[in-house]
XYZ file of C-alpha atoms in Angstrom:
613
model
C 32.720 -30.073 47.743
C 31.157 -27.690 45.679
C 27.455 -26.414 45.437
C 26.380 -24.334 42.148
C 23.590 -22.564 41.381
C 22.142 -21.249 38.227
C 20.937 -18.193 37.755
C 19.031 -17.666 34.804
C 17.416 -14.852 33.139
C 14.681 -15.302 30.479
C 14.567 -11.995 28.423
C 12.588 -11.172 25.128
C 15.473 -10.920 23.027
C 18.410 -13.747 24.815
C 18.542 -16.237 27.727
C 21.578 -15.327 30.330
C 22.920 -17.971 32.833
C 25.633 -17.281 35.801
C 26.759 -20.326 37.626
C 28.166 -19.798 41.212
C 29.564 -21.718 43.866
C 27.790 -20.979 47.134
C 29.156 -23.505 49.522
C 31.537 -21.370 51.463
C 31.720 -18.079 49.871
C 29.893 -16.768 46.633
C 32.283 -17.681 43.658
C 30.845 -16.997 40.164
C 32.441 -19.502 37.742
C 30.823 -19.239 34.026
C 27.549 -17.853 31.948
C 26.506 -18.071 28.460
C 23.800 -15.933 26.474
C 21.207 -17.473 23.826
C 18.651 -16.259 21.902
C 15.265 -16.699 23.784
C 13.162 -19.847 22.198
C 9.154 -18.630 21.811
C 8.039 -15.234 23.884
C 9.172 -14.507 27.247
C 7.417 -16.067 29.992
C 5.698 -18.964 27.692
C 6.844 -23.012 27.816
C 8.595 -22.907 24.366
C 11.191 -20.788 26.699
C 12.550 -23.944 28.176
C 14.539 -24.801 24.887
C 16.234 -21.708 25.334
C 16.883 -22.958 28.767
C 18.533 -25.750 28.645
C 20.585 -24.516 25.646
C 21.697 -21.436 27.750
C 22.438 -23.916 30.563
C 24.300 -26.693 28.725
C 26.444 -24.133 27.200
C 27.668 -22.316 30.818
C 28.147 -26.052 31.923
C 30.351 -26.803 29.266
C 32.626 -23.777 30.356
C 33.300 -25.426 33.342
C 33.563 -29.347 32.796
C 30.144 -29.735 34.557
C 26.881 -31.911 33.536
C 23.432 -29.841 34.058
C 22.773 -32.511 36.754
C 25.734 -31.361 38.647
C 23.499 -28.047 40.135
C 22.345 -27.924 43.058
C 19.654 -25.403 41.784
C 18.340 -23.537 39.268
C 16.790 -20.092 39.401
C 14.838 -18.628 36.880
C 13.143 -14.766 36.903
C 9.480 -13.666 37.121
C 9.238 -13.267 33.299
C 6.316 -10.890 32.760
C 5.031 -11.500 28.581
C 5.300 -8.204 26.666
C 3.776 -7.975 23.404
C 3.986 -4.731 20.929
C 1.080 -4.108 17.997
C 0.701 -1.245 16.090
C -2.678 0.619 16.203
C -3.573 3.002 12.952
C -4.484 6.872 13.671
C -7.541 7.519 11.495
C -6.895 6.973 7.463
C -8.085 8.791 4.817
C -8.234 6.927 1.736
C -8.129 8.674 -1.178
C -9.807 7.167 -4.580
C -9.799 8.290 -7.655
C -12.609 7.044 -9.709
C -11.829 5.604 -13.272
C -8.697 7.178 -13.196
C -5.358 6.933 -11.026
C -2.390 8.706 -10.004
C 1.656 7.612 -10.235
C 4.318 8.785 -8.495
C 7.211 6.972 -7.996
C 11.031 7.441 -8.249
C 12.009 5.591 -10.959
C 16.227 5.190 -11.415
C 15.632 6.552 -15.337
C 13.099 9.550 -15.581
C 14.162 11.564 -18.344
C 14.368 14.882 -19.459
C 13.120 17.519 -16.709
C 10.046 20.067 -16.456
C 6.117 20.169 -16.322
C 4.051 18.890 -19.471
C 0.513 18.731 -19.383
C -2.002 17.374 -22.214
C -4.266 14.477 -22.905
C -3.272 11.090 -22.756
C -2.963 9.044 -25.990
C -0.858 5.822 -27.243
C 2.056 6.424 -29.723
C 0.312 4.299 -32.577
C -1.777 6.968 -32.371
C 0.544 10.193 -32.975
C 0.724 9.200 -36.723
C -3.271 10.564 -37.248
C -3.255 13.491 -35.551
C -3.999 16.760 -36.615
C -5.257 18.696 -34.146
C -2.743 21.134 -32.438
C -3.852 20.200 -28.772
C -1.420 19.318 -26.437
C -0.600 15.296 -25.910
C 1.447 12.929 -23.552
C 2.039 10.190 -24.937
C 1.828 6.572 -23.572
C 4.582 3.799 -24.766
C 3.895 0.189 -23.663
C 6.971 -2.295 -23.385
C 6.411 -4.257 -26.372
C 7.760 -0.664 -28.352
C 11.680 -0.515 -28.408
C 13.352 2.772 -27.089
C 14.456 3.585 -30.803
C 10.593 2.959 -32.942
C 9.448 5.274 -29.753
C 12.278 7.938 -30.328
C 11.872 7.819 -34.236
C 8.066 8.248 -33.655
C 8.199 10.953 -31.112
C 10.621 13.063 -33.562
C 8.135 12.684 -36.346
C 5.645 13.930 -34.244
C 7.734 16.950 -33.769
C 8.483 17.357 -37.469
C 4.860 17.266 -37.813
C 3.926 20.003 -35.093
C 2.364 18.024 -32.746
C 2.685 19.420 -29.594
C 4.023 16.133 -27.793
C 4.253 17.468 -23.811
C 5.455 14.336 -22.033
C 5.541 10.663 -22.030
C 4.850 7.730 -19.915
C 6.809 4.704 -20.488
C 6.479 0.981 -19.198
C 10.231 -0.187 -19.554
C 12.768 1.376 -18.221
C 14.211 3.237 -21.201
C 13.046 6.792 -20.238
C 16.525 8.695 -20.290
C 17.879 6.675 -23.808
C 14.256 7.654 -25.652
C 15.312 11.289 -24.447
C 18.918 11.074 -25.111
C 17.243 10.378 -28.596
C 14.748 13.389 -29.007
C 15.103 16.269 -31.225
C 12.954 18.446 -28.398
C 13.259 17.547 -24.732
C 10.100 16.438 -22.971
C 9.522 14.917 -19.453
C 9.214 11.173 -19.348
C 8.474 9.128 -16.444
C 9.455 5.423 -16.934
C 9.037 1.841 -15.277
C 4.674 2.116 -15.022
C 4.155 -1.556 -14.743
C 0.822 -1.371 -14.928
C 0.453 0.998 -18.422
C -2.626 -0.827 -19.432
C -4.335 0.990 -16.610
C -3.663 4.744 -17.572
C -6.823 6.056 -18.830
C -6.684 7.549 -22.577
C -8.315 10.287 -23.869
C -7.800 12.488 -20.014
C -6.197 15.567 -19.228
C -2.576 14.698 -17.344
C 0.293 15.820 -16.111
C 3.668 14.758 -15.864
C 6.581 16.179 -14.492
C 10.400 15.663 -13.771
C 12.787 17.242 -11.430
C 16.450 18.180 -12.578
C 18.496 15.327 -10.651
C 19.324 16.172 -7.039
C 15.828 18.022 -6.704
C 12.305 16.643 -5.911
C 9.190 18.276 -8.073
C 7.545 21.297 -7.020
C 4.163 21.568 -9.191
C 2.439 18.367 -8.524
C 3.327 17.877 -4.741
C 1.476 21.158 -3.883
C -2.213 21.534 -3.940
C -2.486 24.806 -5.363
C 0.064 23.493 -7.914
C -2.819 20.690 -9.320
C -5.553 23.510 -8.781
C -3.472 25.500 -11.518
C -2.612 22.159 -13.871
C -6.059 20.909 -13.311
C -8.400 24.107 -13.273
C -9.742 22.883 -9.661
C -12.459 24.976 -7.695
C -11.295 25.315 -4.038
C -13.827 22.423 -3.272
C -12.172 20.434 -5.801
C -8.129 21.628 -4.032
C -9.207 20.678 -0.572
C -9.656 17.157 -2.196
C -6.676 16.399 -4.208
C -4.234 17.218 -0.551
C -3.767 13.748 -0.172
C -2.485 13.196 -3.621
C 0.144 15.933 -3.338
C 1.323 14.630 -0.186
C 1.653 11.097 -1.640
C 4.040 12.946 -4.217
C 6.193 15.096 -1.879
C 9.891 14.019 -2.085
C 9.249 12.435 -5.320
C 11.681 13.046 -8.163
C 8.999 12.716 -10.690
C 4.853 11.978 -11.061
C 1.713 11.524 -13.076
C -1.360 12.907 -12.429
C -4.353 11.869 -14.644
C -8.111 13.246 -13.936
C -10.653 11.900 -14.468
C -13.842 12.853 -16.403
C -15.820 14.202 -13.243
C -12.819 14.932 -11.349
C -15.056 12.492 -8.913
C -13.159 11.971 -5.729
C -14.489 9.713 -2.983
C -12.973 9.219 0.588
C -13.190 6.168 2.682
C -12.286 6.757 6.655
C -11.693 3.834 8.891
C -12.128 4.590 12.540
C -9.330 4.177 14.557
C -11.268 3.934 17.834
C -11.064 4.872 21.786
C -8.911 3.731 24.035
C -10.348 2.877 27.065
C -7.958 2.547 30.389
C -9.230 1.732 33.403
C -7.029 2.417 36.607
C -7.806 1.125 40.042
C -9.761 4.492 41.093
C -11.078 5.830 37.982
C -11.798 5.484 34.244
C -10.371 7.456 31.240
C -11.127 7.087 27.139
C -9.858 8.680 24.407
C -10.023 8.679 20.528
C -6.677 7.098 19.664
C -6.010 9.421 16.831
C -5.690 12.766 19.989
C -1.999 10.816 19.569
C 0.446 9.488 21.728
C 1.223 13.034 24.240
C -2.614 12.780 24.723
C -2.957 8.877 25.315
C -0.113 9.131 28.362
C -1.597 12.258 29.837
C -4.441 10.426 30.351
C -2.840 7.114 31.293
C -1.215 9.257 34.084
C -4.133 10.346 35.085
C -5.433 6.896 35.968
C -2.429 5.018 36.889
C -2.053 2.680 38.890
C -3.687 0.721 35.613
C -5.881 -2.173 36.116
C -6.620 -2.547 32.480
C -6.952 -1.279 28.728
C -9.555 -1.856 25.960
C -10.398 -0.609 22.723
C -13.891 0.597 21.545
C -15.131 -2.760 19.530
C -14.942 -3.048 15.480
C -12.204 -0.644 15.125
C -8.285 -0.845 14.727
C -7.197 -0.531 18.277
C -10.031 -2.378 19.572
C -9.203 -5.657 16.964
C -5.243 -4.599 18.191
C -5.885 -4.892 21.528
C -7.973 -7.864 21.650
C -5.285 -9.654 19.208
C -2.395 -9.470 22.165
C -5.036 -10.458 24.707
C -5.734 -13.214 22.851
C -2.200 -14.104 21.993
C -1.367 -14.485 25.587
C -4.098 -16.490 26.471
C -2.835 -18.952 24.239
C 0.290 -19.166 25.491
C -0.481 -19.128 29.017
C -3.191 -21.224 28.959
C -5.361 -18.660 30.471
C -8.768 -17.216 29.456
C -8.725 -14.325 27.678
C -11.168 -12.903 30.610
C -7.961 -13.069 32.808
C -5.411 -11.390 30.512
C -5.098 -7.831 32.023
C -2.897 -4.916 30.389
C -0.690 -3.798 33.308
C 1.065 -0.904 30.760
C 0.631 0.798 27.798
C 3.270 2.838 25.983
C 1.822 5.405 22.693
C 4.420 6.775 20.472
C 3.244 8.581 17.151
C 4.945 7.343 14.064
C 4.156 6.968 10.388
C 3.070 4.146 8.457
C 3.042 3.696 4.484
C -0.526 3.416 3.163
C -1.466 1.946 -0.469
C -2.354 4.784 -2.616
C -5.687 3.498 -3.981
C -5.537 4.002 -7.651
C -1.888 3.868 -8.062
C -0.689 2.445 -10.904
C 3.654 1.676 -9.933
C 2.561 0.287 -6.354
C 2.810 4.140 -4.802
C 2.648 4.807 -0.577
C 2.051 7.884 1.005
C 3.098 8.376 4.714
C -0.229 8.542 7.117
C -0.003 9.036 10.609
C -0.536 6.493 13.197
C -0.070 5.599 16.826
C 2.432 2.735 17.795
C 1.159 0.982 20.976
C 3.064 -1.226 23.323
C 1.133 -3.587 25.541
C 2.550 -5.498 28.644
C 0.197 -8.474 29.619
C -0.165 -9.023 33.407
C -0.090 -12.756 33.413
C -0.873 -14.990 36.666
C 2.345 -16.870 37.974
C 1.190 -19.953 36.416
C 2.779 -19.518 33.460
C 6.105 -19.026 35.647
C 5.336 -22.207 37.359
C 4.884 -24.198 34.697
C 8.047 -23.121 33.082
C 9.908 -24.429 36.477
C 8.172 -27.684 36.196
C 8.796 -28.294 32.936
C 12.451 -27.201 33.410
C 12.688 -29.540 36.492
C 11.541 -32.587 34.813
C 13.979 -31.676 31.899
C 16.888 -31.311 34.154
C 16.194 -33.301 36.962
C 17.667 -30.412 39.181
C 15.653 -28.606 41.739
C 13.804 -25.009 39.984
C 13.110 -22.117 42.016
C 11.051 -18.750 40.636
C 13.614 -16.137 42.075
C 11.706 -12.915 42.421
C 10.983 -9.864 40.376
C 13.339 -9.331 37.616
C 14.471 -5.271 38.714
C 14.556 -6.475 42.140
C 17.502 -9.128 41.482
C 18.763 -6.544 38.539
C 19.514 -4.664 41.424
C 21.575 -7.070 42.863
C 23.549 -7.856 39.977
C 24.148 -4.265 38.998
C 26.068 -3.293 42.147
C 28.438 -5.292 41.215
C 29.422 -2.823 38.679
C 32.468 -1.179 40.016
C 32.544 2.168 41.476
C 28.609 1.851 42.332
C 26.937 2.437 45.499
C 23.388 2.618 47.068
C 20.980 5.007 46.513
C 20.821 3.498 42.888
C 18.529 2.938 40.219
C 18.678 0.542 37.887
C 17.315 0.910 34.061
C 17.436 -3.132 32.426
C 16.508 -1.639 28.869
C 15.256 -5.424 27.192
C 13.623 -6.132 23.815
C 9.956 -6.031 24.824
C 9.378 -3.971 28.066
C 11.785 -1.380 30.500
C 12.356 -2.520 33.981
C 13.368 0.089 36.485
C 14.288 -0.807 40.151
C 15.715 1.755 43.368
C 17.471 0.416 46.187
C 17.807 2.852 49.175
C 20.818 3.308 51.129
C 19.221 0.988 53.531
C 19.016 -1.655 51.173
C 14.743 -1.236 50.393
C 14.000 -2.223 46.895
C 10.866 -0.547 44.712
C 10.273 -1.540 41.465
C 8.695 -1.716 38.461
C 7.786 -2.376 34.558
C 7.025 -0.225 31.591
C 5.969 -1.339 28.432
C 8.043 -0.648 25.073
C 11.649 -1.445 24.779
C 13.887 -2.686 21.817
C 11.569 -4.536 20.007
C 9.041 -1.642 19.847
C 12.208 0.546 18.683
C 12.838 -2.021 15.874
C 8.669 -1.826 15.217
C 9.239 1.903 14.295
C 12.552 1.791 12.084
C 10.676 -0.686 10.035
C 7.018 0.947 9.740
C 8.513 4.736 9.185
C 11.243 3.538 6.275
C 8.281 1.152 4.916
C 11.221 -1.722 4.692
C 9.192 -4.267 5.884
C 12.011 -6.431 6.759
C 12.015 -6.543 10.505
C 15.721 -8.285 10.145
C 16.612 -5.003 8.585
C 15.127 -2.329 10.703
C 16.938 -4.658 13.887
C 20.099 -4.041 12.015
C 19.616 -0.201 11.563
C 19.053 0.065 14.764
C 21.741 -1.585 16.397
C 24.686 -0.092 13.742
C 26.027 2.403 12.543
C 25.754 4.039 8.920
C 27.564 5.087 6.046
C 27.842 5.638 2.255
C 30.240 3.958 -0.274
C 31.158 6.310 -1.967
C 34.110 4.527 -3.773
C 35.439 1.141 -4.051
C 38.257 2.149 -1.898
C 36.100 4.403 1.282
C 32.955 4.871 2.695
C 32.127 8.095 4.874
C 29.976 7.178 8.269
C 27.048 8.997 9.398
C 29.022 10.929 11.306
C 31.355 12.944 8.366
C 34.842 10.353 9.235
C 35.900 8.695 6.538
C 37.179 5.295 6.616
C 39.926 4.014 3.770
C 39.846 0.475 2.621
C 43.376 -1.298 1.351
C 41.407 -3.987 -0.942
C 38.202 -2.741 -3.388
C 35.400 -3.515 -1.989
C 32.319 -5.423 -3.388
C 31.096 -3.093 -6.413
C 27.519 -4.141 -5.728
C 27.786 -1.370 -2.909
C 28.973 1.337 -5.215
C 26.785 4.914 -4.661
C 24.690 2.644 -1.899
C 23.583 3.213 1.566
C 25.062 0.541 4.182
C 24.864 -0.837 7.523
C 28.020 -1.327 8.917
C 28.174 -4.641 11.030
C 31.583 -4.595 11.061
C 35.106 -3.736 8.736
C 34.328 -6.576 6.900
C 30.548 -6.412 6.756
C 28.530 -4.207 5.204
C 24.618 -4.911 4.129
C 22.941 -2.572 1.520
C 20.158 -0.717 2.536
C 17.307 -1.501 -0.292
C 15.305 1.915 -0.354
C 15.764 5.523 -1.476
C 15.928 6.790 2.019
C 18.782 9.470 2.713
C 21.209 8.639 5.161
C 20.158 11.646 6.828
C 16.959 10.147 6.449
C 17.396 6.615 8.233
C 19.578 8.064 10.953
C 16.853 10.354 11.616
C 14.156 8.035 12.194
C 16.462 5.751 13.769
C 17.463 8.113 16.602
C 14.165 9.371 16.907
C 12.505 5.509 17.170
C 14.741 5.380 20.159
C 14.040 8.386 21.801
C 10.372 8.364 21.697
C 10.614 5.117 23.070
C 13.889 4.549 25.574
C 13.599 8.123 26.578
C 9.924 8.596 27.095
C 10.290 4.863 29.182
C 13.131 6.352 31.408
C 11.743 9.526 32.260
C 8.052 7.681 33.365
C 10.745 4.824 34.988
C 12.385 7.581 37.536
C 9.386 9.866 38.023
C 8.095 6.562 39.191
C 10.513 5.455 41.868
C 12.720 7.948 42.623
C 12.456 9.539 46.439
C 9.374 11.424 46.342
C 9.740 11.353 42.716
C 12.630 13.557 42.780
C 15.468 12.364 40.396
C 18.202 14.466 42.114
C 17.808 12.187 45.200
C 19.693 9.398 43.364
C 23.437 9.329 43.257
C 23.725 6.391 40.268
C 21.818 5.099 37.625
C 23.320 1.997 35.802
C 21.979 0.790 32.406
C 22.079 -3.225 32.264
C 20.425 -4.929 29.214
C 20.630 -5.852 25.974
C 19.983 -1.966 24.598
C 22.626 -0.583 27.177
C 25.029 -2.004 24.453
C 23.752 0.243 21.903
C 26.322 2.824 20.140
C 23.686 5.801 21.041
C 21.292 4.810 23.993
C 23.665 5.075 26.644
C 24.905 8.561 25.669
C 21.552 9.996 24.793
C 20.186 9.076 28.332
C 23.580 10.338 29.983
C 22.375 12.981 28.294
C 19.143 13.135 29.202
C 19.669 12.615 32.921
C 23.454 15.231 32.621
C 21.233 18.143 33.954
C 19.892 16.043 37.187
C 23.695 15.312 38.883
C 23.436 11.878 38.390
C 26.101 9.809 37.227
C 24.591 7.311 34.470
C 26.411 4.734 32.391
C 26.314 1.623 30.662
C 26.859 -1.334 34.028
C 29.700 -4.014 34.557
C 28.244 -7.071 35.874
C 30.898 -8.761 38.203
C 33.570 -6.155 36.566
C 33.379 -8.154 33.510
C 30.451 -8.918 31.600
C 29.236 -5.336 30.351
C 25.755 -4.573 31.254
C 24.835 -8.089 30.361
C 23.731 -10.769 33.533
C 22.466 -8.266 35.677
C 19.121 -10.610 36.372
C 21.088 -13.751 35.946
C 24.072 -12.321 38.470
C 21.435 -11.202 40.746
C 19.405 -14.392 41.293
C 22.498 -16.452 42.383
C 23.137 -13.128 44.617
C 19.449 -13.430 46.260
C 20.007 -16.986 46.864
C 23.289 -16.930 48.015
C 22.000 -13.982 50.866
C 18.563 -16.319 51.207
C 21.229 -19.250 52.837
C 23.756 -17.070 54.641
C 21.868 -13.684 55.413
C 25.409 -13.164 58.218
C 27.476 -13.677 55.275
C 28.527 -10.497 53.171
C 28.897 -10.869 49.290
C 31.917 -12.433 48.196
């Protein structure tokens, strides 16, 4: 007769299930792997459950009733947020500023003059320099024919600014060769009558004039009071292939700041507070300082305050607690970028402001565990048992992996939070949780690129990259190029992909360099996988000596990444430790570890003479 037992793992990301016979010797049969239903550690997880569950039974001809048991993990909530570093908003009053990267610019070079409409060209006789406005309604060939008038005339025409997107066939057009930015949507808000300037880089090249302060001081006649405002404007412009600059009567500038706000964390001996904007090296230094952590808050009516107050209150409404009893148990800071509205903009421009990226991990009562078994009981009708601390039965599964042996430390890398366990050669197991994992990675690919497409950014992330640039080969990130026998879609032509697999490829829909994404990308996950693994082993090693463990096994969902596991072999190369991606049961990757390692504890919890099977 046979006896199984579930083992299941509720993660951020997936639910994993291993299914064992226990009744003589341990005898793993099946598992299965589903995407987790609601946040980890909530009730909505017991859809995910049962799927997970019905699916491993399947495998082996069994109904869910059939168990003898089920165990589930101690699934602590993570949530991530974003706090903002302190803005600077930069408005320009009565007037605006565009810089974009339109697909047509035309022509190439500096113009600077006062802004009028082309109706108004035919009037003119003063000899002062103009640019030119063109609304839609005027077809590329009435604006060309007018323009070359003007020329005929000697009317020093500089630049123009265009609504459609016609700017390189009005140029193609011209008897004289002026810089024309094109595709201003909103032309009706260019102020006439104001000094401007527009310019265009040759293609290939990114401007040079209006990106640098002392650039506008020179355009613009600016005092140095006047420079030290208009910074943020050429930094909204760097990397741009072509802008506008318009100013206004006064030149009036105003600046709006919005506090970011302290961080408060409060450890079990003593207190510690910082602005959030000292950044993220800062924020851990003093979260060291402090730790063991009892609890963080922000300073109230500002940006991390609201942020910090928004996960508290998130997980008291899915545990059913009060918000009084939601404690942070970990906080991870990373600094990152995040695209801010230009105010005054006029083709929806972003400049890049600084910011701090905070994970939060929510120490939750075990309620919320306990009501997950009950539910999952009644649901199943088969006994539920909460199986222990996730590391602690990661352990378990991970030495399974063949070719491991204790001292080891495990690293189970998940979506929302990094659990780290050691087991001694004795067989003592420490553990314990970090905040800041995939999901936070994913967080950072999206905010930095401004794609916000979180579907995306989890796709960058996960593969790898390359160009088309045929119909017949792309060329990965790496420099190899890869043939194709059939012509691929033309949509991809010149573009940027993702490359799920030979057959799939998904467009990436910004201007972003490859060098660009895979930049940000592989930084994302070093800030956050690396920074996690370093506090993980400083944490539990031997008296925090890495070199006293012999193994360190990656299990998890982000051990199957194409780049985490080398750039933490890497990390860890100089220590004499042998680190790799695990093998669960010599089969299933370094997926099941917790799963694996539940049906493990139990199977030891009935016959504690009996060695694993």
């Amino acid at each position: 007769m046979m006896k199984f037992v579930a083992g299941v793992d509720i993660g951020n990301s997936t639910t994993e299930v291993a299914i064992a016979d226990v009744e003589n010797k341990l005898e793993f049969k099946t598992s299965s792997i589903v995407k987790t239903t609601g946040i980890k550690g909530t009730l909505d997880n017991v859809v995910g459950i049962v799927k997970a569950l019905g699916d491993a039974c399947e495998n082996i001809h069994i109904n869910i009733q059939d168990l003898n048991v089920i165990c589930i993990n101690e699934a602590t909530p993570v949530i991530g947020d974003v706090a903002m570093e302190t803005i600077t908003e930069t408005v320009i009053t009565e007037s605006t500023m565009i810089g974009h990267n339109p697909d047509t610019p035309g022509g190439m070079g500096i113009g600077v003059g006062k802004t009028i409409y082309l109706d108004e060209l035919e009037g003119m006789s003063s000899n002062e320099p103009v640019i030119c406005v063109i609304p839609r309604k005027v077809d590329f060939e009435t604006a060309a024919n007018r323009l070359n008038q003007a020329f005929d005339n000697h009317i020093d025409v500089t630049a123009a600014i265009v609504q459609g997107d016609d700017g390189v066939i009005i140029n193609n057009r011209l008897k004289k060769h002026i810089p024309i930015v094109d595709e201003v949507s909103y032309i009706d808000k260019v102020p006439m009558g104001m000094l401007a300037a527009v310019e265009v880089a040759s293609p290939g090249k990114t401007i040079k004039v209006l990106s640098n302060p002392y650039g506008l001081a020179t355009v613009f006649k600016l005092s140095p009071e006047e420079t030290k405002h208009v910074i943020p404007i050429a930094r909204a412009l760097i990397g741009n292939r072509s802008a506008v600059v318009i100013r206004t009567p006064e030149g009036d500038v105003k600046e709006r700041v919005i506090p970011a706000g302290k961080l408060i964390l409060m450890g079990e001996k003593q207190k510690g507070q910082l602005p959030i904007e000292s950044g993220s090296e800062a924020i851990m230094k003093e979260l060291e300082k402090v730790w063991p952590l009892k609890d963080v808050t922000g300073e109230a009516g500002t940006n991390v305050g609201g942020m910090l107050e928004r996960v508290r209150q998130v997980m008291g409404e899915l545990t059913s607690q009060n918000i009084d009893e939601v404690k942070i148990q970990d906080i991870l800071a990373v600094d990152t970028f995040i695209p801010q509205k230009v105010q005054g903009g006029v083709a929806g421009e972003f400049s890049l402001e600084n910011a701090v990226a905070l994970a939060a991990m929510v120490k939750t009562s075990k309620l919320p565990m306990e009501s997950i078994a009950k539910k999952l009981e009644n649901e199943t009708k088969v006994r539920v048992i909460i199986g222990g601390v996730e590391a602690n039965v990661a352990v378990r599964g991970a030495l399974t992996t063949p070719g491991t042996d204790k001292p080891l430390v495990i690293l189970d890398i998940g979506g929302g939070s990094t659990d780290s366990a050691y087991i001694s050669r004795e067989g003592d197991i420490r553990s314990i949780h970090h905040a800041g994992a995939g999901q936070m990675v994913t967080m950072l690919i999206n905010s930095e690129l401004g794609l916000n497409d979180l579907s995306l950014a989890e796709d960058i992330k996960r593969y790898p990259l390359a160009k088309v640039e045929s119909l017949f080969n792309i060329r990965y990130e790496g420099g190899n190029v890869c043939f194709y026998q059939n012509q691929l879609d033309s949509s991809l032509f010149a573009r940027n992909v993702i490359v799920k697999s030979e057959n799939e490829m998904i467009p990436i829909p910004t201007r972003h360099s490859i060098e660009k994404i895979r930049m940000v990308r592989r930084e994302s996950k070093e800030k956050v996988f690396v920074t996690n693994i370093k506090r993980a082993l400083k944490d539990i090693a031997p008296n925090h000596d890495i070199r006293a463990v012999d193994f360190v096994v990656l299990v998890g969902g982000s051990a199957l990444d194409f780049e985490i596991p080398e750039m933490i072999s890497d990390e860890l190369s100089h220590y004499g430790v042998i680190c790799g991606s695990g093998n669960i049961r010599g089969i299933m990757g370094p997926r099941n570890a917790v799963a694996t390692g539940l049906v493990i504890a139990y199977y030891e919890s009935l016959h504690p003479d009996k060695s694993r099977a």
